[in-house]
Amino acid sequence: MERKHSKGHAEVGSMNPQSKVAGFAQNKKLTICLRKSIIKIMRKFICVILLVIVHGYSQPDIVVTRDPNPNPDYVTYAEWLESHPETATSAGGPTVQFATFCSNAPDASPKGLIAVVVEEGLETTLSYELNQYVEDLKDQGYDVEMSIYSTAGTADELRLYLGDRLHQGLLGAVFVGELPVAWFQMNCLWNGYNEPPSYEEFPCDLYFCDLDGTWSDDSTRPYCSGFPLEEGPDGIYDSHSGDRTPEIWVSRIDASNISVGDPITLYRDYFARVHDYRTGTLTLVSKGLFFIDQDWSQSESFYNQRMNLITEYYDEIRDTMIANAGTYKNLLGQKGLYLTVCVHSSPWCHYFHDANGGDDCQVRYYDIDSIEPGYAFYNLFACSNCRWVEKNCMGSIYQFSGNGLGVVGSAKTGSMLYFSKFNIELSRGKNWGEAFKEWTRYWLTDLGYEYSTNDWFMGMCLLGDASLDLINADDLIIPDSSLIRIETSTVTKGDILIRLYLPRTENVRISIFDLSGRLVEPLYNGYMEEGIYSTRWVPGDGPTGVYYIVINSATEQKVQKVVRMN
């Protein structure tokens, strides 16, 4: 019987020698290709393992501040480039408008040079504000050079311009308006071995601060999430080596991506506020607030961070019963000098826990705008909250709203740690930029790669005028230190949390009375040092109704009414 074969197949017994040779060659080629593919995959796998080994664990006792959205939609480098087609279309660096030298420095010895680089066109629109700003810097003892640039230039040329001024004593640079952006990409390893590397690309202002380090573009984004970067340049830096420490500080005053107000009006109001702060006509209260959401409330790294060295009055909110969105909004509207908030975030929103089961745990960018915050300086331990290339980035909203003057935060996952290093520098009289530069030097030199520092800190940046300081503001109001202050929920169910601020060391008695004046429970009677305390009254099976928390000291009495409900 004749054997039938499908088209394209020959009977083995009838295959001629040439067909055999061709078949063997084809099989050999397939084998080689398969072998190469396997080797490539194994290399990537080994790289992933090495990445894990090199990085080790990110701060073992600290939860990474993240965007809780599973698929966050951030502006990518490609999208940013597409929206800025003029990038790199002009040659040459910033054009110097003028250089002016300090005439009021003690012994004619200026502090150093500040470069003010302004987006082309704004030098005319904001001529009054910019001239006043330069004069104020001179009055503080700085030499100033103002230059004009645009996004038609490049980040490389802007960096070269800054590097050329180091020999003139350059201390820092303020970028006014929309100016070139340097982008960085990396695989971050969070939570040790428990999750694969996470790819991120983000704007990186450290590029403009470290003027003698080596920045390289040797790789492209991975073809698959969790794998190492691919070989080949793509316009995004992926390596930072050599002497990585910053020579200068850089901050941005950029309202170009804000839609909740007219950008020109925002610029004018901001520069007027900066002038008022410098001249002592902006009324602020010497108060600091450290507001810590649930995931960090008990972490040792978030205690004793030295904010109390900067302001006369300092408070911490870390109890899970009151550290929520509602409390934060209420406190944000009060006047103060310096606020640090620790909360999971996106560029546009804070996501608080709510131990009381509230429906709204979010504070959005438009909430900040409507509240008009009373604080002037902000440290945002909040994922991507200072990603200024996004529309209505919260860091920019904080800066341009209410009393906002300066913001420090991150343009990527992670945020500042070792707050005390930053705050101690501020307490010594260093300005916002110099304190940040010293903190950056600390993590780059003293920490190295020990705690995945690149993952945590490469996206850190400054928004606002970083030449401002927090200590030499003579207009600050000192809070009334003669009063004991109680914080508690006025209507509550179950246990009642009592927070007490004691302005001095003395004997204190805390008691609970009912509506008839009967003593229900003596909570505390003894010696207490100056500071902030929390205690809790557990009513048990007692009746609902009105109660009074009474605090007595040798010099005063404080009474707070509370209503206990079922």
XYZ file of C-alpha atoms in Angstrom:
566
model
C 0.000 0.000 0.000
C 1.273 3.414 -0.926
C 1.971 5.602 2.146
C 0.442 9.081 1.887
C 2.104 12.187 3.405
C 0.817 15.590 4.087
C 2.166 18.465 2.031
C 5.649 19.555 3.046
C 6.683 16.251 4.598
C 8.806 13.560 2.871
C 9.107 9.930 3.819
C 12.224 9.399 5.869
C 13.284 6.423 3.831
C 13.143 8.405 0.605
C 14.998 11.530 1.889
C 18.023 12.313 -0.267
C 21.421 13.209 1.257
C 21.051 16.966 0.554
C 17.708 17.042 2.384
C 19.316 15.263 5.341
C 22.103 17.862 5.487
C 19.602 20.735 5.280
C 17.486 19.176 7.992
C 20.426 18.667 10.308
C 21.534 22.300 9.715
C 18.053 23.572 10.482
C 17.822 21.502 13.651
C 21.269 22.700 14.722
C 20.218 26.315 14.136
C 17.068 25.854 16.214
C 19.114 24.211 18.965
C 21.565 27.116 19.034
C 18.727 29.677 19.137
C 17.037 27.777 21.929
C 20.300 27.553 23.832
C 20.874 31.323 23.456
C 17.366 32.053 24.688
C 17.867 29.831 27.723
C 21.226 31.486 28.465
C 19.660 34.942 28.144
C 16.848 34.024 30.531
C 19.330 32.493 32.988
C 21.461 35.630 32.865
C 18.435 37.756 33.643
C 17.492 35.415 36.476
C 21.027 35.612 37.890
C 20.916 39.418 37.588
C 17.683 39.470 39.549
C 19.278 37.331 42.272
C 22.327 39.614 42.331
C 20.049 42.638 42.490
C 18.419 41.157 45.558
C 21.771 40.320 47.150
C 23.288 43.750 46.461
C 20.251 45.673 47.621
C 19.539 43.503 50.612
C 16.522 44.717 52.549
C 15.075 48.182 52.550
C 14.763 49.522 56.099
C 13.519 46.389 57.895
C 11.369 48.205 60.462
C 9.892 50.752 58.057
C 6.942 50.309 55.749
C 7.588 51.884 52.362
C 5.269 54.767 51.596
C 3.463 53.782 48.390
C 0.673 54.645 46.039
C -2.085 52.146 47.019
C -3.512 52.170 43.493
C -2.536 48.872 41.805
C -1.810 50.473 38.409
C -0.794 54.097 38.951
C -0.728 56.162 35.773
C 2.246 58.507 36.087
C 3.790 60.613 33.340
C 6.603 58.628 31.710
C 9.723 60.032 30.107
C 8.341 59.207 26.652
C 5.082 61.018 27.433
C 6.920 64.005 28.870
C 9.143 64.164 25.791
C 6.102 63.976 23.516
C 4.488 66.899 25.370
C 7.730 68.899 25.067
C 8.668 68.532 21.395
C 10.810 71.648 21.613
C 13.292 69.907 23.937
C 16.893 70.095 22.677
C 15.918 72.259 19.684
C 18.150 75.138 20.780
C 21.859 75.070 21.476
C 23.669 76.750 24.338
C 22.954 77.139 28.012
C 21.041 79.800 29.934
C 21.457 83.421 28.887
C 22.695 85.635 31.716
C 20.425 88.645 32.223
C 22.449 90.244 34.978
C 24.686 89.515 37.948
C 24.318 91.622 41.056
C 26.508 91.603 44.115
C 25.578 91.954 47.738
C 26.125 95.412 49.183
C 24.820 94.741 52.679
C 26.885 91.751 53.749
C 28.913 92.176 56.981
C 32.442 93.314 56.173
C 31.503 93.201 52.475
C 31.830 89.415 52.652
C 28.810 87.821 50.937
C 27.499 84.380 51.849
C 27.932 83.122 48.293
C 26.188 83.028 44.925
C 22.598 81.986 44.192
C 21.687 81.377 40.550
C 18.101 82.288 39.670
C 17.216 80.589 36.362
C 13.921 81.810 34.901
C 11.730 80.313 32.180
C 11.912 82.439 29.038
C 9.029 84.925 29.005
C 8.494 85.033 32.766
C 11.307 87.550 33.193
C 8.999 90.098 31.566
C 5.680 88.995 33.046
C 7.131 88.762 36.568
C 9.690 91.555 36.278
C 8.538 93.353 39.456
C 8.406 90.158 41.544
C 11.772 88.883 40.301
C 13.541 92.206 40.838
C 12.178 92.395 44.370
C 13.209 88.777 44.985
C 16.767 89.485 43.840
C 16.964 92.585 46.061
C 15.762 90.556 49.061
C 18.462 87.945 48.422
C 21.078 90.705 48.259
C 19.796 92.154 51.535
C 20.345 88.729 53.116
C 23.959 88.729 52.009
C 23.861 86.743 48.758
C 25.322 87.501 45.364
C 22.748 86.785 42.663
C 22.931 85.936 38.976
C 19.671 85.795 37.009
C 19.548 83.889 33.729
C 16.913 82.982 31.157
C 16.337 79.476 29.799
C 13.548 77.281 28.453
C 12.572 73.666 27.876
C 13.964 74.070 24.349
C 17.342 73.590 26.020
C 18.613 70.463 27.702
C 19.251 69.289 31.236
C 22.899 68.694 30.291
C 23.440 72.317 29.270
C 21.694 73.607 32.377
C 23.944 71.416 34.523
C 27.059 72.663 32.702
C 25.949 76.241 33.335
C 25.713 75.543 37.066
C 29.044 73.726 37.122
C 30.767 76.684 35.501
C 29.712 78.852 38.453
C 31.145 76.711 41.235
C 34.367 78.715 41.174
C 32.254 81.847 41.777
C 31.023 80.401 45.068
C 27.707 78.964 43.841
C 25.641 77.753 46.803
C 22.363 76.885 45.151
C 19.992 77.509 42.268
C 16.322 78.430 42.116
C 14.510 77.346 38.928
C 11.530 79.615 38.240
C 8.945 78.254 35.795
C 9.106 75.210 33.558
C 12.732 74.299 32.899
C 14.545 71.166 31.635
C 14.174 67.918 33.543
C 16.694 65.103 34.034
C 15.114 61.646 34.241
C 16.428 58.580 36.049
C 15.344 54.930 35.922
C 16.019 52.045 38.256
C 14.782 48.760 39.605
C 13.794 49.150 43.255
C 13.724 46.273 45.687
C 11.158 46.764 48.440
C 10.325 44.351 51.220
C 13.467 42.245 50.828
C 12.995 38.919 49.066
C 9.211 38.993 49.334
C 8.569 40.764 46.048
C 10.350 41.168 42.687
C 12.212 44.333 41.670
C 9.924 47.233 40.821
C 10.804 49.439 37.838
C 10.509 53.226 38.198
C 11.398 56.206 36.004
C 11.173 59.660 37.509
C 12.479 63.240 37.363
C 15.702 63.538 39.342
C 17.000 66.914 40.547
C 20.026 65.336 42.224
C 21.450 65.500 38.690
C 21.690 69.304 39.019
C 23.096 69.161 42.571
C 25.946 66.701 42.026
C 27.997 68.544 39.435
C 31.122 66.372 39.381
C 29.665 62.876 39.596
C 29.275 60.557 36.601
C 25.773 60.150 35.191
C 25.369 57.455 32.529
C 22.649 56.289 30.161
C 23.556 52.688 29.332
C 20.233 50.873 29.673
C 16.581 50.882 28.719
C 13.493 49.835 30.649
C 13.087 46.052 31.159
C 11.023 44.149 28.642
C 9.177 42.465 31.484
C 8.325 43.682 34.980
C 10.717 42.329 37.579
C 13.629 41.813 35.171
C 16.859 43.857 34.945
C 17.192 46.835 32.640
C 17.984 46.060 29.015
C 21.199 47.177 27.326
C 21.241 50.360 25.265
C 20.687 54.099 25.867
C 17.205 55.611 25.845
C 17.618 59.190 27.074
C 17.077 58.294 30.745
C 19.990 58.126 33.162
C 20.359 54.805 34.949
C 23.743 55.040 36.658
C 25.241 57.526 39.117
C 28.840 56.939 40.187
C 32.086 58.651 41.149
C 31.851 61.461 43.693
C 28.083 61.439 44.163
C 27.775 64.071 46.896
C 26.052 67.363 46.003
C 27.996 70.579 45.560
C 24.887 72.785 45.562
C 21.163 72.674 46.322
C 18.451 73.174 43.692
C 14.786 74.070 44.181
C 11.895 74.716 41.783
C 9.184 77.363 41.772
C 6.997 75.928 39.001
C 3.259 76.567 38.650
C 3.059 75.433 35.020
C 1.272 72.166 35.867
C -1.284 73.613 38.292
C -4.865 73.980 37.043
C -6.605 75.042 40.277
C -5.447 78.613 39.752
C -3.964 80.933 37.169
C -0.197 80.216 37.074
C 0.830 83.883 36.803
C -1.356 84.802 39.780
C 0.121 81.884 41.725
C 3.649 83.095 40.953
C 2.870 86.662 42.002
C 1.163 85.607 45.231
C 4.019 83.241 46.047
C 6.786 85.818 45.554
C 4.776 88.349 47.591
C 4.523 85.766 50.398
C 8.277 85.080 50.243
C 8.945 88.825 50.476
C 6.577 89.180 53.441
C 8.264 86.257 55.216
C 11.718 87.750 54.723
C 10.655 91.201 55.854
C 8.656 89.998 58.866
C 5.148 90.923 57.704
C 3.857 87.364 57.210
C 2.231 86.336 60.489
C 3.085 82.761 61.442
C 3.010 80.785 64.673
C 6.163 79.063 65.922
C 4.492 75.671 65.892
C 5.540 72.325 64.462
C 3.361 69.300 63.710
C 4.501 65.707 63.110
C 1.441 63.825 61.781
C 2.077 60.086 61.491
C -0.345 57.605 59.945
C -0.833 54.074 61.242
C 1.932 52.224 59.376
C 4.686 54.295 61.019
C 3.092 55.346 64.317
C 5.031 52.800 66.379
C 8.241 52.657 64.341
C 11.339 53.624 66.339
C 12.636 55.551 63.320
C 9.750 58.010 63.652
C 10.420 59.063 67.244
C 12.696 61.840 68.486
C 13.180 63.500 65.110
C 14.175 66.903 66.544
C 11.359 69.031 65.148
C 11.115 70.457 68.674
C 14.467 72.212 68.093
C 12.944 74.387 65.376
C 9.691 75.681 66.851
C 8.643 76.884 70.287
C 5.673 74.533 70.313
C 5.689 71.076 68.764
C 3.044 68.369 68.613
C 2.916 64.778 67.410
C -0.230 63.007 66.222
C 0.475 59.303 66.037
C -2.453 57.644 67.798
C -4.415 55.489 65.334
C -7.752 56.726 66.750
C -7.220 60.328 65.657
C -4.506 60.177 62.971
C -6.977 60.251 60.101
C -7.971 62.401 57.151
C -10.488 64.485 59.108
C -8.055 65.367 61.881
C -5.353 66.186 59.367
C -7.605 68.577 57.448
C -8.586 70.355 60.668
C -4.999 70.783 61.847
C -3.748 71.777 58.401
C -5.874 74.904 58.487
C -4.199 76.164 61.670
C -1.266 78.553 61.491
C 2.181 77.077 62.019
C 5.735 77.044 60.738
C 6.694 73.448 59.939
C 4.633 70.309 59.244
C 5.772 66.745 58.559
C 3.177 64.195 57.418
C 3.776 60.460 56.966
C 1.102 58.799 54.832
C 0.695 56.538 51.798
C 0.130 58.767 48.791
C 0.084 59.352 45.073
C 1.085 62.597 43.369
C -2.504 63.804 43.855
C -3.792 62.277 47.102
C -3.002 61.197 50.688
C -4.530 57.860 51.759
C -4.999 57.707 55.539
C -6.097 54.752 57.629
C -9.200 55.316 59.735
C -9.483 53.199 62.858
C -13.030 54.469 63.354
C -14.195 53.031 60.046
C -14.882 56.345 58.317
C -15.802 56.355 54.654
C -13.511 59.169 53.527
C -9.849 58.454 54.269
C -8.442 60.632 51.514
C -7.059 64.158 51.327
C -6.882 65.249 47.701
C -4.971 68.028 45.993
C -8.084 70.165 45.664
C -8.750 69.723 49.393
C -5.358 71.289 50.080
C -6.170 74.175 47.767
C -9.557 74.833 49.413
C -8.186 74.570 52.987
C -5.460 77.157 52.294
C -3.025 75.631 54.809
C -1.625 77.769 57.590
C 1.808 76.121 57.693
C 4.771 77.470 55.718
C 7.191 74.538 55.351
C 6.350 70.889 54.634
C 8.244 67.621 54.797
C 6.112 65.132 52.846
C 6.876 61.519 53.713
C 4.371 60.644 51.004
C 5.001 58.517 47.917
C 5.512 60.558 44.715
C 3.865 63.597 46.319
C 6.500 65.953 44.862
C 6.469 64.558 41.318
C 6.220 68.062 39.885
C 5.881 66.929 36.250
C 2.347 65.693 37.043
C -0.722 67.903 36.768
C -1.690 69.281 40.185
C 1.092 67.512 42.073
C 0.333 67.893 45.792
C 3.804 69.147 46.638
C 3.281 72.079 44.270
C -0.209 72.693 45.694
C 1.228 72.839 49.243
C 3.858 75.311 48.037
C 1.470 77.674 46.241
C -1.503 77.483 48.668
C -2.171 79.323 51.924
C 1.081 80.218 53.701
C 3.155 77.722 51.693
C 6.825 78.580 51.188
C 8.920 75.408 50.948
C 8.377 71.670 50.448
C 10.679 68.661 50.574
C 9.481 65.309 49.250
C 9.963 62.634 46.617
C 9.147 62.273 42.935
C 9.037 58.470 43.292
C 8.217 55.714 45.770
C 9.996 56.305 49.069
C 10.652 59.564 50.925
C 12.944 61.120 53.533
C 14.169 59.065 56.485
C 16.580 60.223 59.221
C 14.492 63.370 59.677
C 16.656 64.411 62.619
C 19.676 64.922 60.325
C 17.648 67.419 58.302
C 15.955 69.089 61.273
C 19.141 69.548 63.290
C 20.688 71.411 60.349
C 17.608 73.651 60.190
C 17.835 74.310 63.925
C 21.427 75.464 63.456
C 20.239 78.239 61.181
C 20.936 76.653 57.806
C 18.431 77.455 55.120
C 16.043 74.907 53.613
C 18.444 74.123 50.740
C 21.640 73.854 52.793
C 19.940 71.554 55.311
C 18.731 69.348 52.470
C 22.215 69.285 50.922
C 23.728 68.131 54.233
C 21.047 65.450 54.607
C 21.762 64.273 51.035
C 25.472 64.071 51.781
C 24.662 61.966 54.823
C 22.755 59.265 52.926
C 25.207 59.248 50.031
C 28.365 58.983 52.140
C 27.510 57.600 55.585
C 24.823 55.133 54.537
C 25.994 54.043 51.088
C 23.916 51.088 49.870
C 23.312 49.664 53.324
C 19.572 50.250 53.350
C 18.783 50.482 49.649
C 19.316 54.202 49.892
C 18.996 54.760 46.152
C 15.548 53.171 46.256
C 14.424 55.415 49.083
C 16.076 58.725 48.240
C 16.993 59.184 44.538
C 13.701 60.995 43.882
C 14.049 63.521 46.706
C 13.651 67.157 45.650
C 12.854 70.679 46.861
C 9.888 72.802 45.774
C 9.764 76.510 46.593
C 12.467 78.962 47.582
C 15.153 76.892 49.303
C 17.140 79.977 50.337
C 14.665 80.570 53.183
C 15.462 79.551 56.749
C 13.120 78.612 59.597
C 14.902 80.113 62.578
C 15.573 83.759 61.846
C 11.944 84.732 61.287
C 11.400 87.524 63.816
C 7.682 87.757 63.038
C 6.777 84.381 64.517
C 4.163 84.311 67.243
C 4.995 82.191 70.285
C 2.006 80.066 71.323
C 0.490 80.843 74.710
C 2.443 78.560 77.053
C 0.287 79.277 80.099
C -2.496 76.899 79.098
C -2.844 73.160 79.359
C -4.432 71.858 76.176
C -6.671 68.784 75.807
C -7.454 66.970 72.572
C -10.220 64.378 72.483
C -13.324 63.508 70.501
C -16.301 65.450 71.860
C -18.720 62.709 70.779
C -17.424 59.164 70.956
C -18.260 55.496 71.395
C -16.351 53.068 73.580
C -13.002 54.150 75.009
C -12.157 57.850 75.206
C -8.671 58.937 74.139
C -7.234 61.978 75.930
C -4.191 63.832 74.593
C -2.599 66.344 76.940
C -0.075 69.083 76.190
C 1.697 70.242 79.364
C 3.738 73.449 78.866
C 5.804 73.008 82.018
C 6.807 70.417 84.594
C 4.450 70.162 87.604
C 2.011 67.990 89.558
C -1.106 67.125 87.553
C -4.409 65.477 88.425
C -6.677 64.039 85.698
C -10.235 63.121 86.716
C -13.517 62.079 85.080
C -16.795 63.525 86.373
C -20.369 62.868 85.272
C -23.055 65.470 84.570
C -24.048 65.686 88.255
C -20.493 66.507 89.290
C -19.824 63.077 90.791
C -16.263 61.803 90.510
C -16.444 58.782 88.229
C -12.784 57.842 88.040
C -9.441 59.418 89.021
C -7.199 58.689 86.016
C -3.913 60.178 87.202
C -2.435 62.080 90.116
C 1.268 62.792 90.143
C 4.324 64.528 88.746
C 4.538 65.112 84.967
C 7.334 66.691 82.965
C 6.736 69.202 80.188
C 5.572 67.481 77.013
C 2.760 65.672 75.220
C 0.947 62.718 76.747
C -1.789 60.306 75.763
C -4.045 58.368 78.076
C -7.294 56.496 77.668
C -10.420 56.268 79.783
C -12.171 52.908 79.534
C -15.733 53.447 80.856
C -16.553 49.750 80.836
C -20.276 49.106 81.325
C -20.978 52.592 82.689
C -23.955 54.564 81.377
C -23.873 56.710 78.256
C -24.275 60.466 78.499
C -22.274 63.598 79.261
C -18.953 63.437 81.094
C -16.284 65.980 81.952
C -12.512 65.501 81.738
C -10.952 67.766 84.359
C -7.216 68.441 84.511
C -5.823 70.347 87.488
C -2.310 71.636 88.015
C -0.829 73.977 90.591
C -1.577 76.992 88.386
C -4.700 76.232 86.346
C -7.656 73.984 85.576
C -8.844 72.714 82.200
C -12.265 71.137 81.548
C -13.381 69.263 78.424
C -16.935 68.044 77.855
C -17.429 64.700 76.075
C -20.565 62.763 75.130
C -20.399 58.975 75.342
C -22.837 57.192 73.042
C -23.869 53.589 72.491
